[in-house]
Coordinates of C-alpha atoms in Angstrom, one line a residue:
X1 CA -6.1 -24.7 7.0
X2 CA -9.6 -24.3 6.1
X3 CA -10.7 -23.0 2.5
X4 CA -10.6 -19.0 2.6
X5 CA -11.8 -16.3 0.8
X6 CA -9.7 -14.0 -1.2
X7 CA -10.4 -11.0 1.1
X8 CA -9.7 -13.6 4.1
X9 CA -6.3 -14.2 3.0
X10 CA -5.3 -11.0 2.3
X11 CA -5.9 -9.7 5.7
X12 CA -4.1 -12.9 6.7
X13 CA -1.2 -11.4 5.0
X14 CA -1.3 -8.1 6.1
X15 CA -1.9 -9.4 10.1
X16 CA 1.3 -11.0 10.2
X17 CA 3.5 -8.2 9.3
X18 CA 4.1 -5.9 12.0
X19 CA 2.5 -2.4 11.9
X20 CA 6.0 -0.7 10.6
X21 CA 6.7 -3.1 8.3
X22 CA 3.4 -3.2 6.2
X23 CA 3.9 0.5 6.2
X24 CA 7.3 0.2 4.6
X25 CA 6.7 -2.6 2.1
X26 CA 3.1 -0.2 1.2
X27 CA 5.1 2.8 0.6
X28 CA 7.8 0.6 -1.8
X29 CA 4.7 0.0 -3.9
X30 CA 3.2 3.4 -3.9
X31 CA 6.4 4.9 -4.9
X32 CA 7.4 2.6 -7.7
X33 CA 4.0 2.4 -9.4
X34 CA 3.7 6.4 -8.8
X35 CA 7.3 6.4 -10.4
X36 CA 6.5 3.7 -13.4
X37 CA 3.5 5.3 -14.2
X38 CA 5.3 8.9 -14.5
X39 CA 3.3 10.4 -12.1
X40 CA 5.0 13.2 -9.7
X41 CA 3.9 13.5 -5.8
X42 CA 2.4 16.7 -6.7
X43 CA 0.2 15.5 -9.1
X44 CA -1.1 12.3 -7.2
X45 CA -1.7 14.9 -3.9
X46 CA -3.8 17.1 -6.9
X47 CA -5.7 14.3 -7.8
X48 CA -6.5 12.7 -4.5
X49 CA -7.6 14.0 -1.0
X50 CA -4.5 13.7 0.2
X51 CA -1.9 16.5 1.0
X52 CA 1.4 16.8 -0.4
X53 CA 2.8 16.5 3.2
X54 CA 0.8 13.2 4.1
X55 CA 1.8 11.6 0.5
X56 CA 5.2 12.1 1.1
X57 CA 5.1 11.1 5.0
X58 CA 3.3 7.5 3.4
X59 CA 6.0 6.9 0.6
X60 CA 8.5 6.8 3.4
X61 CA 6.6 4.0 5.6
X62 CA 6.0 6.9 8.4
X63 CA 1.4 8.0 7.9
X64 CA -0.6 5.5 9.0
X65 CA -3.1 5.9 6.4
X66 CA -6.8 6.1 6.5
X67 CA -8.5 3.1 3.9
X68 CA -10.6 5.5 2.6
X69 CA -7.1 7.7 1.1
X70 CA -5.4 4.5 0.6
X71 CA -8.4 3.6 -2.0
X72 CA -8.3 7.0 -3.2
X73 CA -4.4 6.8 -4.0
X74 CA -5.0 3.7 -4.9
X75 CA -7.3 4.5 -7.4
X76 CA -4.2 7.9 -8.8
X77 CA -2.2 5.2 -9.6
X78 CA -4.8 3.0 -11.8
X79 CA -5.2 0.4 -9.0
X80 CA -8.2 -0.8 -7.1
X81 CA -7.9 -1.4 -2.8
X82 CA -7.6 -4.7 -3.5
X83 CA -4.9 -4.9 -6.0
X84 CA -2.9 -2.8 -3.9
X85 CA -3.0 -5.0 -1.0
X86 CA -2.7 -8.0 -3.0
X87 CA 1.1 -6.6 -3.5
X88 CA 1.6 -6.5 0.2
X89 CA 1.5 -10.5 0.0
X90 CA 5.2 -10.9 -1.4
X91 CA 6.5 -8.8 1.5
X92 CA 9.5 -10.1 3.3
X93 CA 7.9 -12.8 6.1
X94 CA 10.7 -11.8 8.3
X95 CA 8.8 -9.4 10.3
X96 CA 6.0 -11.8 11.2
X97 CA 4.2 -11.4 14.8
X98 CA 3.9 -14.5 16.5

């Protein structure tokens, strides 16, 4: 395979996971670093532009997610975009799309 950018192979990454899995392994890393960094769901809904309803519907895999709430959740929990969907790269290859 060719040389690629950073940004190119992330969104390799995230293209081969199927739609409900990227969702699920995203909300396992939402929820632990919300949860290591002390932070309640109430308090990351205060800070962000997200409602206490979607926040909770995204840390259980089931709000497809706008980026620009994604980079402002992101941000709550002392992440950029891009380190956030730099996690997504260890997610479990078993849901690939061929």
């Amino acid at each position: 395979m060719a040389d690629l950018t950073d940004s190119t192979k992330e969104s390799a990454v995230i293209e081969q996971l199927s739609a409900p899995a990227a969702l699920f392994y995203l909300a396992r890393i939402i929820r632990r670093r919300r949860k290591k960094l002390g932070l309640s769901t109430e308090s990351v809904a205060s800070r962000t532009k997200v409602s206490m309803d979607e926040l909770l519907a995204l840390e259980h895999g089931k709000w497809d997610i706008d980026i620009l709430s994604l980079a402002d959740v992101a941000q709550c929990l002392e992440m950029d975009l891009k380190q956030l969907l730099r996690e997504c790269r260890h997610a479990p290859r078993m849901h690939r799309i061929k």
